[in-house]
Amino acid sequence: MAMIVAGIGTSHVPSIGAVVDSGRQNTPEWKPLFDAYEPVRTWLSDERKVDAVIVIYNDHACDFSFSKYPTFAVGAASEYAIADEGFGVRPLPPVKGDLDLSAHICRHLVYEEEFDITICKEMAVEHGLLVPMDLCFPQQGEWPVKVIPVQVNVLQHPIPTALRCFKLGAALRRAVESYDRDVNVAVMGTGGMSHQLHGERFGHLNSDFDNWFLDKIESDPQAICGMTHFDLMEQAGAEAVELIMWLTMRGAMTPDAQRIHRNYYAPMTTGMGLITMQDAA
Ligand code: FE
């Protein structure tokens, strides 16, 4: 039977992709960030032995557009192309999918959970998915795990509530646990912590909020589920509403799941947070 062996919450910013591609991970400004992920990578590969990862991320008007933005879109393909985000296609191999597991998850969400997702037989993935992969499951000619992309609309309102994202996580857990192949699955929720990239509050960072969020995602996720989009944007900046995707990861873990790693690094325009968890049992 498939099981969820790890939960990961992490920020994403496009500049990390450029740093990886140019081998600048050990420069003084980036080393503290990359060093925090080193024990995470070892834990995921050697201890948790992850085979596949469900990545809950948002497309940034790259593969989808404002003419059609699905609330929840699940990839159901054996391979996902690398998207061009406007600065050329990154030199990465296509992301490997697990078509059979994806198809099972899609059927389970629609038939058993009343999540009427958009099912994507083709998807091009961009930094929202690729940067967390660079940090946690880096490729060396090929990616070490298969990926089930779950794209969430956090750009074009109305966007799903924090609570709805949490419930999606619980539904994903039941989907995984009803899959009859032995697969060790990680669930990763990704989105920038505090940041705002436009308007009068450009560069807004709220480290106190980000650290409060890291506390609550571990011990009291319901406190975050009760927040409105406006609450999140007012405190942490407009784009910090991406944080609702971390709740999908948390909803996929048991209430008493234990934190394994935690990091926060914020010398730039986006709070870079990291948390990993595993079920207590
Ligand atoms: Fe983002």
mmCIF file of C-alpha atoms and ligand atoms in Angstrom:
data_model
loop_
_atom_site.group_PDB
_atom_site.id
_atom_site.type_symbol
_atom_site.label_atom_id
_atom_site.label_comp_id
_atom_site.label_asym_id
_atom_site.label_seq_id
_atom_site.Cartn_x
_atom_site.Cartn_y
_atom_site.Cartn_z
ATOM 1 C CA MET A 1 0.000 0.000 0.000
ATOM 2 C CA ALA A 2 1.186 3.502 -0.691
ATOM 3 C CA MET A 3 1.904 5.740 2.281
ATOM 4 C CA ILE A 4 2.787 9.329 3.022
ATOM 5 C CA VAL A 5 6.289 9.309 4.475
ATOM 6 C CA ALA A 6 7.109 13.019 4.565
ATOM 7 C CA GLY A 7 5.592 16.478 4.448
ATOM 8 C CA ILE A 8 7.546 19.507 3.248
ATOM 9 C CA GLY A 9 6.627 23.184 3.319
ATOM 10 C CA THR A 10 8.986 25.469 1.446
ATOM 11 C CA SER A 11 9.126 28.853 -0.256
ATOM 12 C CA HIS A 12 9.978 29.249 -3.934
ATOM 13 C CA VAL A 13 11.519 32.163 -5.820
ATOM 14 C CA PRO A 14 12.598 32.089 -9.472
ATOM 15 C CA SER A 15 16.098 33.425 -8.742
ATOM 16 C CA ILE A 16 17.004 30.135 -7.019
ATOM 17 C CA GLY A 17 16.689 28.356 -10.366
ATOM 18 C CA ALA A 18 19.212 30.734 -11.897
ATOM 19 C CA VAL A 19 21.559 30.238 -8.930
ATOM 20 C CA VAL A 20 21.400 26.450 -9.342
ATOM 21 C CA ASP A 21 21.935 26.628 -13.095
ATOM 22 C CA SER A 22 25.024 28.829 -12.686
ATOM 23 C CA GLY A 23 26.438 26.858 -9.728
ATOM 24 C CA ARG A 24 26.373 29.777 -7.284
ATOM 25 C CA GLN A 25 24.968 27.865 -4.296
ATOM 26 C CA ASN A 26 28.114 28.481 -2.216
ATOM 27 C CA THR A 27 28.307 32.257 -2.605
ATOM 28 C CA PRO A 28 27.997 34.069 0.760
ATOM 29 C CA GLU A 29 24.476 35.327 0.094
ATOM 30 C CA TRP A 30 23.063 31.949 -0.977
ATOM 31 C CA LYS A 31 25.031 29.418 1.089
ATOM 32 C CA PRO A 32 22.936 29.786 4.275
ATOM 33 C CA LEU A 33 19.810 28.975 2.292
ATOM 34 C CA PHE A 34 21.178 25.960 0.421
ATOM 35 C CA ASP A 35 22.916 24.565 3.508
ATOM 36 C CA ALA A 36 19.558 24.319 5.281
ATOM 37 C CA TYR A 37 18.310 21.871 2.651
ATOM 38 C CA GLU A 38 21.280 19.525 2.796
ATOM 39 C CA PRO A 39 20.040 17.459 5.770
ATOM 40 C CA VAL A 40 16.559 17.517 4.253
ATOM 41 C CA ARG A 41 17.789 15.899 1.044
ATOM 42 C CA THR A 42 19.579 13.149 2.961
ATOM 43 C CA TRP A 43 16.523 12.553 5.147
ATOM 44 C CA LEU A 44 14.206 12.315 2.126
ATOM 45 C CA SER A 45 16.402 9.985 0.089
ATOM 46 C CA ASP A 46 18.105 7.784 2.705
ATOM 47 C CA GLU A 47 15.649 7.695 5.597
ATOM 48 C CA ARG A 48 12.207 8.326 4.159
ATOM 49 C CA LYS A 49 13.110 6.664 0.841
ATOM 50 C CA VAL A 50 10.739 8.807 -1.171
ATOM 51 C CA ASP A 51 9.638 7.378 -4.528
ATOM 52 C CA ALA A 52 7.139 10.039 -5.578
ATOM 53 C CA VAL A 53 6.255 13.556 -4.499
ATOM 54 C CA ILE A 54 2.945 15.353 -4.773
ATOM 55 C CA VAL A 55 3.901 18.995 -5.330
ATOM 56 C CA ILE A 56 1.201 21.528 -4.486
ATOM 57 C CA TYR A 57 2.303 24.723 -6.201
ATOM 58 C CA ASN A 58 1.007 27.637 -8.180
ATOM 59 C CA ASP A 59 1.677 28.404 -11.785
ATOM 60 C CA HIS A 60 2.644 32.092 -12.208
ATOM 61 C CA ALA A 61 0.688 32.793 -15.420
ATOM 62 C CA CYS A 62 3.166 30.641 -17.313
ATOM 63 C CA ASP A 63 1.486 27.413 -18.455
ATOM 64 C CA PHE A 64 -1.974 28.727 -17.550
ATOM 65 C CA SER A 65 -3.229 32.196 -18.333
ATOM 66 C CA PHE A 66 -5.789 34.610 -16.978
ATOM 67 C CA SER A 67 -8.191 33.532 -19.704
ATOM 68 C CA LYS A 68 -8.497 30.144 -17.923
ATOM 69 C CA TYR A 69 -7.200 29.556 -14.392
ATOM 70 C CA PRO A 70 -8.279 26.218 -12.917
ATOM 71 C CA THR A 71 -8.738 26.321 -9.142
ATOM 72 C CA PHE A 72 -7.078 22.914 -8.725
ATOM 73 C CA ALA A 73 -5.322 21.228 -11.664
ATOM 74 C CA VAL A 74 -3.729 17.789 -11.306
ATOM 75 C CA GLY A 75 -1.152 16.444 -13.740
ATOM 76 C CA ALA A 76 -1.899 13.038 -15.238
ATOM 77 C CA ALA A 77 1.055 12.408 -17.530
ATOM 78 C CA SER A 78 4.229 10.340 -17.537
ATOM 79 C CA GLU A 79 6.345 13.426 -18.202
ATOM 80 C CA TYR A 80 6.110 17.210 -17.756
ATOM 81 C CA ALA A 81 7.964 19.709 -19.926
ATOM 82 C CA ILE A 82 10.045 22.556 -18.496
ATOM 83 C CA ALA A 83 8.201 25.823 -19.184
ATOM 84 C CA ASP A 84 9.774 28.977 -20.526
ATOM 85 C CA GLU A 85 9.105 31.715 -17.963
ATOM 86 C CA GLY A 86 10.298 34.450 -20.281
ATOM 87 C CA PHE A 87 14.041 34.043 -19.780
ATOM 88 C CA GLY A 88 14.540 30.822 -21.755
ATOM 89 C CA VAL A 89 13.951 27.198 -20.860
ATOM 90 C CA ARG A 90 16.173 26.056 -17.992
ATOM 91 C CA PRO A 91 18.618 23.241 -18.851
ATOM 92 C CA LEU A 92 16.702 20.571 -16.947
ATOM 93 C CA PRO A 93 15.435 17.133 -17.943
ATOM 94 C CA PRO A 94 11.648 16.795 -18.178
ATOM 95 C CA VAL A 95 10.025 16.057 -14.836
ATOM 96 C CA LYS A 96 9.049 12.396 -14.544
ATOM 97 C CA GLY A 97 5.421 11.670 -13.728
ATOM 98 C CA ASP A 98 3.738 8.597 -12.242
ATOM 99 C CA LEU A 99 0.779 8.254 -14.561
ATOM 100 C CA ASP A 100 -0.842 5.358 -12.710
ATOM 101 C CA LEU A 101 -0.677 7.080 -9.308
ATOM 102 C CA SER A 102 -1.835 10.370 -10.848
ATOM 103 C CA ALA A 103 -4.820 8.658 -12.474
ATOM 104 C CA HIS A 104 -5.719 7.018 -9.156
ATOM 105 C CA ILE A 105 -5.505 10.350 -7.322
ATOM 106 C CA CYS A 106 -7.696 12.031 -9.960
ATOM 107 C CA ARG A 107 -10.340 9.318 -9.761
ATOM 108 C CA HIS A 108 -10.297 9.365 -5.967
ATOM 109 C CA LEU A 109 -10.590 13.152 -5.733
ATOM 110 C CA VAL A 110 -13.524 13.297 -8.156
ATOM 111 C CA TYR A 111 -15.450 10.149 -7.203
ATOM 112 C CA GLU A 112 -14.777 9.932 -3.463
ATOM 113 C CA GLU A 113 -14.023 13.467 -2.305
ATOM 114 C CA GLU A 114 -16.119 15.830 -4.473
ATOM 115 C CA PHE A 115 -13.033 17.750 -5.581
ATOM 116 C CA ASP A 116 -13.849 18.446 -9.233
ATOM 117 C CA ILE A 117 -10.306 19.061 -10.352
ATOM 118 C CA THR A 118 -9.034 19.924 -13.808
ATOM 119 C CA ILE A 119 -7.129 16.901 -15.106
ATOM 120 C CA CYS A 120 -4.099 17.829 -17.225
ATOM 121 C CA LYS A 121 -2.633 15.330 -19.660
ATOM 122 C CA GLU A 122 -0.075 17.945 -20.623
ATOM 123 C CA MET A 123 1.501 20.477 -18.284
ATOM 124 C CA ALA A 124 4.645 22.548 -18.494
ATOM 125 C CA VAL A 125 6.094 23.204 -15.043
ATOM 126 C CA GLU A 126 7.884 26.345 -13.874
ATOM 127 C CA HIS A 127 9.672 27.709 -10.829
ATOM 128 C CA GLY A 128 6.744 27.140 -8.463
ATOM 129 C CA LEU A 129 7.385 23.411 -8.852
ATOM 130 C CA LEU A 130 10.974 23.317 -10.108
ATOM 131 C CA VAL A 131 12.656 25.396 -7.392
ATOM 132 C CA PRO A 132 11.341 23.219 -4.534
ATOM 133 C CA MET A 133 12.526 20.218 -6.568
ATOM 134 C CA ASP A 134 15.967 21.842 -7.006
ATOM 135 C CA LEU A 135 16.167 22.288 -3.249
ATOM 136 C CA CYS A 136 14.773 18.955 -2.047
ATOM 137 C CA PHE A 137 15.160 16.470 -4.920
ATOM 138 C CA PRO A 138 17.871 17.904 -7.205
ATOM 139 C CA GLN A 139 18.348 16.326 -10.613
ATOM 140 C CA GLN A 140 21.657 14.950 -11.805
ATOM 141 C CA GLY A 141 20.848 14.207 -15.398
ATOM 142 C CA GLU A 142 17.502 12.876 -14.261
ATOM 143 C CA TRP A 143 15.194 13.593 -11.351
ATOM 144 C CA PRO A 144 15.438 11.107 -8.444
ATOM 145 C CA VAL A 145 11.672 10.871 -7.819
ATOM 146 C CA LYS A 146 8.456 10.934 -9.791
ATOM 147 C CA VAL A 147 6.162 13.934 -9.467
ATOM 148 C CA ILE A 148 2.413 14.451 -9.276
ATOM 149 C CA PRO A 149 1.868 18.178 -9.920
ATOM 150 C CA VAL A 150 -1.116 19.780 -8.174
ATOM 151 C CA GLN A 151 -1.502 23.358 -9.376
ATOM 152 C CA VAL A 152 -3.544 25.796 -7.257
ATOM 153 C CA ASN A 153 -4.885 29.128 -8.467
ATOM 154 C CA VAL A 154 -3.630 31.805 -6.093
ATOM 155 C CA LEU A 155 -3.503 34.540 -8.733
ATOM 156 C CA GLN A 156 -6.958 35.200 -10.105
ATOM 157 C CA HIS A 157 -9.688 35.804 -7.549
ATOM 158 C CA PRO A 158 -11.823 34.113 -6.382
ATOM 159 C CA ILE A 159 -9.087 31.773 -5.157
ATOM 160 C CA PRO A 160 -9.656 28.798 -2.825
ATOM 161 C CA THR A 161 -9.801 29.418 0.910
ATOM 162 C CA ALA A 162 -7.089 28.315 3.296
ATOM 163 C CA LEU A 163 -9.504 25.770 4.759
ATOM 164 C CA ARG A 164 -10.312 24.352 1.328
ATOM 165 C CA CYS A 165 -6.608 23.831 0.693
ATOM 166 C CA PHE A 166 -6.277 22.039 4.038
ATOM 167 C CA LYS A 167 -9.212 19.780 3.130
ATOM 168 C CA LEU A 168 -7.581 19.007 -0.213
ATOM 169 C CA GLY A 169 -4.583 17.730 1.712
ATOM 170 C CA ALA A 170 -6.734 15.377 3.786
ATOM 171 C CA ALA A 171 -8.352 14.126 0.572
ATOM 172 C CA LEU A 172 -4.928 13.571 -1.008
ATOM 173 C CA ARG A 173 -3.903 11.510 2.004
ATOM 174 C CA ARG A 174 -6.931 9.264 1.605
ATOM 175 C CA ALA A 175 -6.167 8.994 -2.113
ATOM 176 C CA VAL A 176 -2.610 7.867 -1.425
ATOM 177 C CA GLU A 177 -3.663 5.423 1.270
ATOM 178 C CA SER A 178 -6.183 3.789 -1.054
ATOM 179 C CA TYR A 179 -3.557 3.122 -3.734
ATOM 180 C CA ASP A 180 -2.503 -0.500 -3.804
ATOM 181 C CA ARG A 181 1.080 -0.209 -5.069
ATOM 182 C CA ASP A 182 3.924 0.173 -2.564
ATOM 183 C CA VAL A 183 5.004 3.771 -3.074
ATOM 184 C CA ASN A 184 6.599 6.087 -0.513
ATOM 185 C CA VAL A 185 5.009 9.448 -1.139
ATOM 186 C CA ALA A 186 6.118 12.886 0.035
ATOM 187 C CA VAL A 187 3.705 15.815 -0.025
ATOM 188 C CA MET A 188 5.224 19.233 -0.639
ATOM 189 C CA GLY A 189 3.338 22.507 -0.301
ATOM 190 C CA THR A 190 5.177 25.487 -1.694
ATOM 191 C CA GLY A 191 4.671 29.224 -1.789
ATOM 192 C CA GLY A 192 6.601 32.292 -0.802
ATOM 193 C CA MET A 193 6.323 33.489 2.791
ATOM 194 C CA SER A 194 5.934 37.219 3.311
ATOM 195 C CA HIS A 195 6.502 39.211 0.135
ATOM 196 C CA GLN A 196 4.883 41.842 -2.022
ATOM 197 C CA LEU A 197 6.227 42.540 -5.482
ATOM 198 C CA HIS A 198 4.196 45.543 -6.566
ATOM 199 C CA GLY A 199 2.699 48.830 -5.409
ATOM 200 C CA GLU A 200 3.502 50.993 -2.421
ATOM 201 C CA ARG A 201 4.371 48.033 -0.213
ATOM 202 C CA PHE A 202 6.923 46.591 -2.656
ATOM 203 C CA GLY A 203 9.474 44.648 -0.624
ATOM 204 C CA HIS A 204 7.196 44.229 2.396
ATOM 205 C CA LEU A 205 8.573 41.521 4.695
ATOM 206 C CA ASN A 206 7.160 40.433 8.044
ATOM 207 C CA SER A 207 9.554 37.999 9.693
ATOM 208 C CA ASP A 208 7.478 37.904 12.887
ATOM 209 C CA PHE A 209 4.470 36.728 10.903
ATOM 210 C CA ASP A 210 6.537 34.176 8.980
ATOM 211 C CA ASN A 211 7.872 32.669 12.191
ATOM 212 C CA TRP A 212 4.380 32.639 13.704
ATOM 213 C CA PHE A 213 3.219 30.788 10.588
ATOM 214 C CA LEU A 214 6.017 28.216 10.950
ATOM 215 C CA ASP A 215 4.924 27.659 14.577
ATOM 216 C CA LYS A 216 1.266 27.274 13.673
ATOM 217 C CA ILE A 217 1.670 25.091 10.599
ATOM 218 C CA GLU A 218 3.288 22.602 12.949
ATOM 219 C CA SER A 219 1.167 22.841 16.073
ATOM 220 C CA ASP A 220 -2.120 24.572 15.239
ATOM 221 C CA PRO A 221 -2.881 24.650 11.496
ATOM 222 C CA GLN A 222 -6.539 25.451 12.252
ATOM 223 C CA ALA A 223 -5.384 28.919 13.331
ATOM 224 C CA ILE A 224 -4.215 29.492 9.759
ATOM 225 C CA CYS A 225 -7.260 27.795 8.223
ATOM 226 C CA GLY A 226 -9.359 30.489 9.895
ATOM 227 C CA MET A 227 -7.501 33.328 8.183
ATOM 228 C CA THR A 228 -9.001 35.130 5.210
ATOM 229 C CA HIS A 229 -6.994 35.989 2.117
ATOM 230 C CA PHE A 230 -7.134 39.617 3.241
ATOM 231 C CA ASP A 231 -5.665 38.695 6.663
ATOM 232 C CA LEU A 232 -2.744 36.967 4.975
ATOM 233 C CA MET A 233 -2.132 39.734 2.453
ATOM 234 C CA GLU A 234 -2.428 42.521 5.008
ATOM 235 C CA GLN A 235 0.079 40.931 7.357
ATOM 236 C CA ALA A 236 2.530 39.361 4.979
ATOM 237 C CA GLY A 237 2.103 41.075 1.595
ATOM 238 C CA ALA A 238 -0.151 40.390 -1.359
ATOM 239 C CA GLU A 239 1.828 37.471 -2.784
ATOM 240 C CA ALA A 240 2.089 35.768 0.603
ATOM 241 C CA VAL A 241 -1.382 34.417 -0.040
ATOM 242 C CA GLU A 242 0.588 31.607 -1.695
ATOM 243 C CA LEU A 243 1.026 30.275 1.839
ATOM 244 C CA ILE A 244 -2.394 28.615 1.675
ATOM 245 C CA MET A 245 -0.693 25.848 -0.322
ATOM 246 C CA TRP A 246 1.402 24.883 2.703
ATOM 247 C CA LEU A 247 -1.891 23.920 4.375
ATOM 248 C CA THR A 248 -2.487 21.239 1.752
ATOM 249 C CA MET A 249 0.729 19.570 2.887
ATOM 250 C CA ARG A 250 -0.353 19.923 6.532
ATOM 251 C CA GLY A 251 -3.797 18.521 5.799
ATOM 252 C CA ALA A 252 -2.134 15.436 4.346
ATOM 253 C CA MET A 253 -0.247 14.777 7.605
ATOM 254 C CA THR A 254 -1.727 13.490 10.879
ATOM 255 C CA PRO A 255 -2.637 16.135 13.498
ATOM 256 C CA ASP A 256 0.203 15.013 15.774
ATOM 257 C CA ALA A 257 2.846 14.898 13.016
ATOM 258 C CA GLN A 258 6.312 15.842 14.237
ATOM 259 C CA ARG A 259 8.524 18.553 12.826
ATOM 260 C CA ILE A 260 11.919 17.305 11.653
ATOM 261 C CA HIS A 261 13.571 20.393 10.098
ATOM 262 C CA ARG A 262 12.832 24.102 10.214
ATOM 263 C CA ASN A 263 14.635 27.089 8.721
ATOM 264 C CA TYR A 264 13.968 30.739 7.977
ATOM 265 C CA TYR A 265 16.139 33.034 5.867
ATOM 266 C CA ALA A 266 15.028 36.457 4.718
ATOM 267 C CA PRO A 267 17.743 38.762 3.397
ATOM 268 C CA MET A 268 15.861 39.328 0.114
ATOM 269 C CA THR A 269 12.371 40.266 -1.044
ATOM 270 C CA THR A 270 10.719 36.974 -0.073
ATOM 271 C CA GLY A 271 10.741 35.214 3.276
ATOM 272 C CA MET A 272 12.329 31.815 2.614
ATOM 273 C CA GLY A 273 10.849 29.296 5.011
ATOM 274 C CA LEU A 274 11.269 25.547 5.332
ATOM 275 C CA ILE A 275 9.579 22.942 7.452
ATOM 276 C CA THR A 276 9.556 19.167 7.185
ATOM 277 C CA MET A 277 7.322 16.778 9.056
ATOM 278 C CA GLN A 278 6.593 13.107 9.471
ATOM 279 C CA ASP A 279 3.715 11.292 11.104
ATOM 280 C CA ALA A 280 4.312 10.431 14.762
ATOM 281 C CA ALA A 281 3.721 6.724 14.214
HETATM 282 FE FE FE B 1 5.238 32.281 -6.140
#
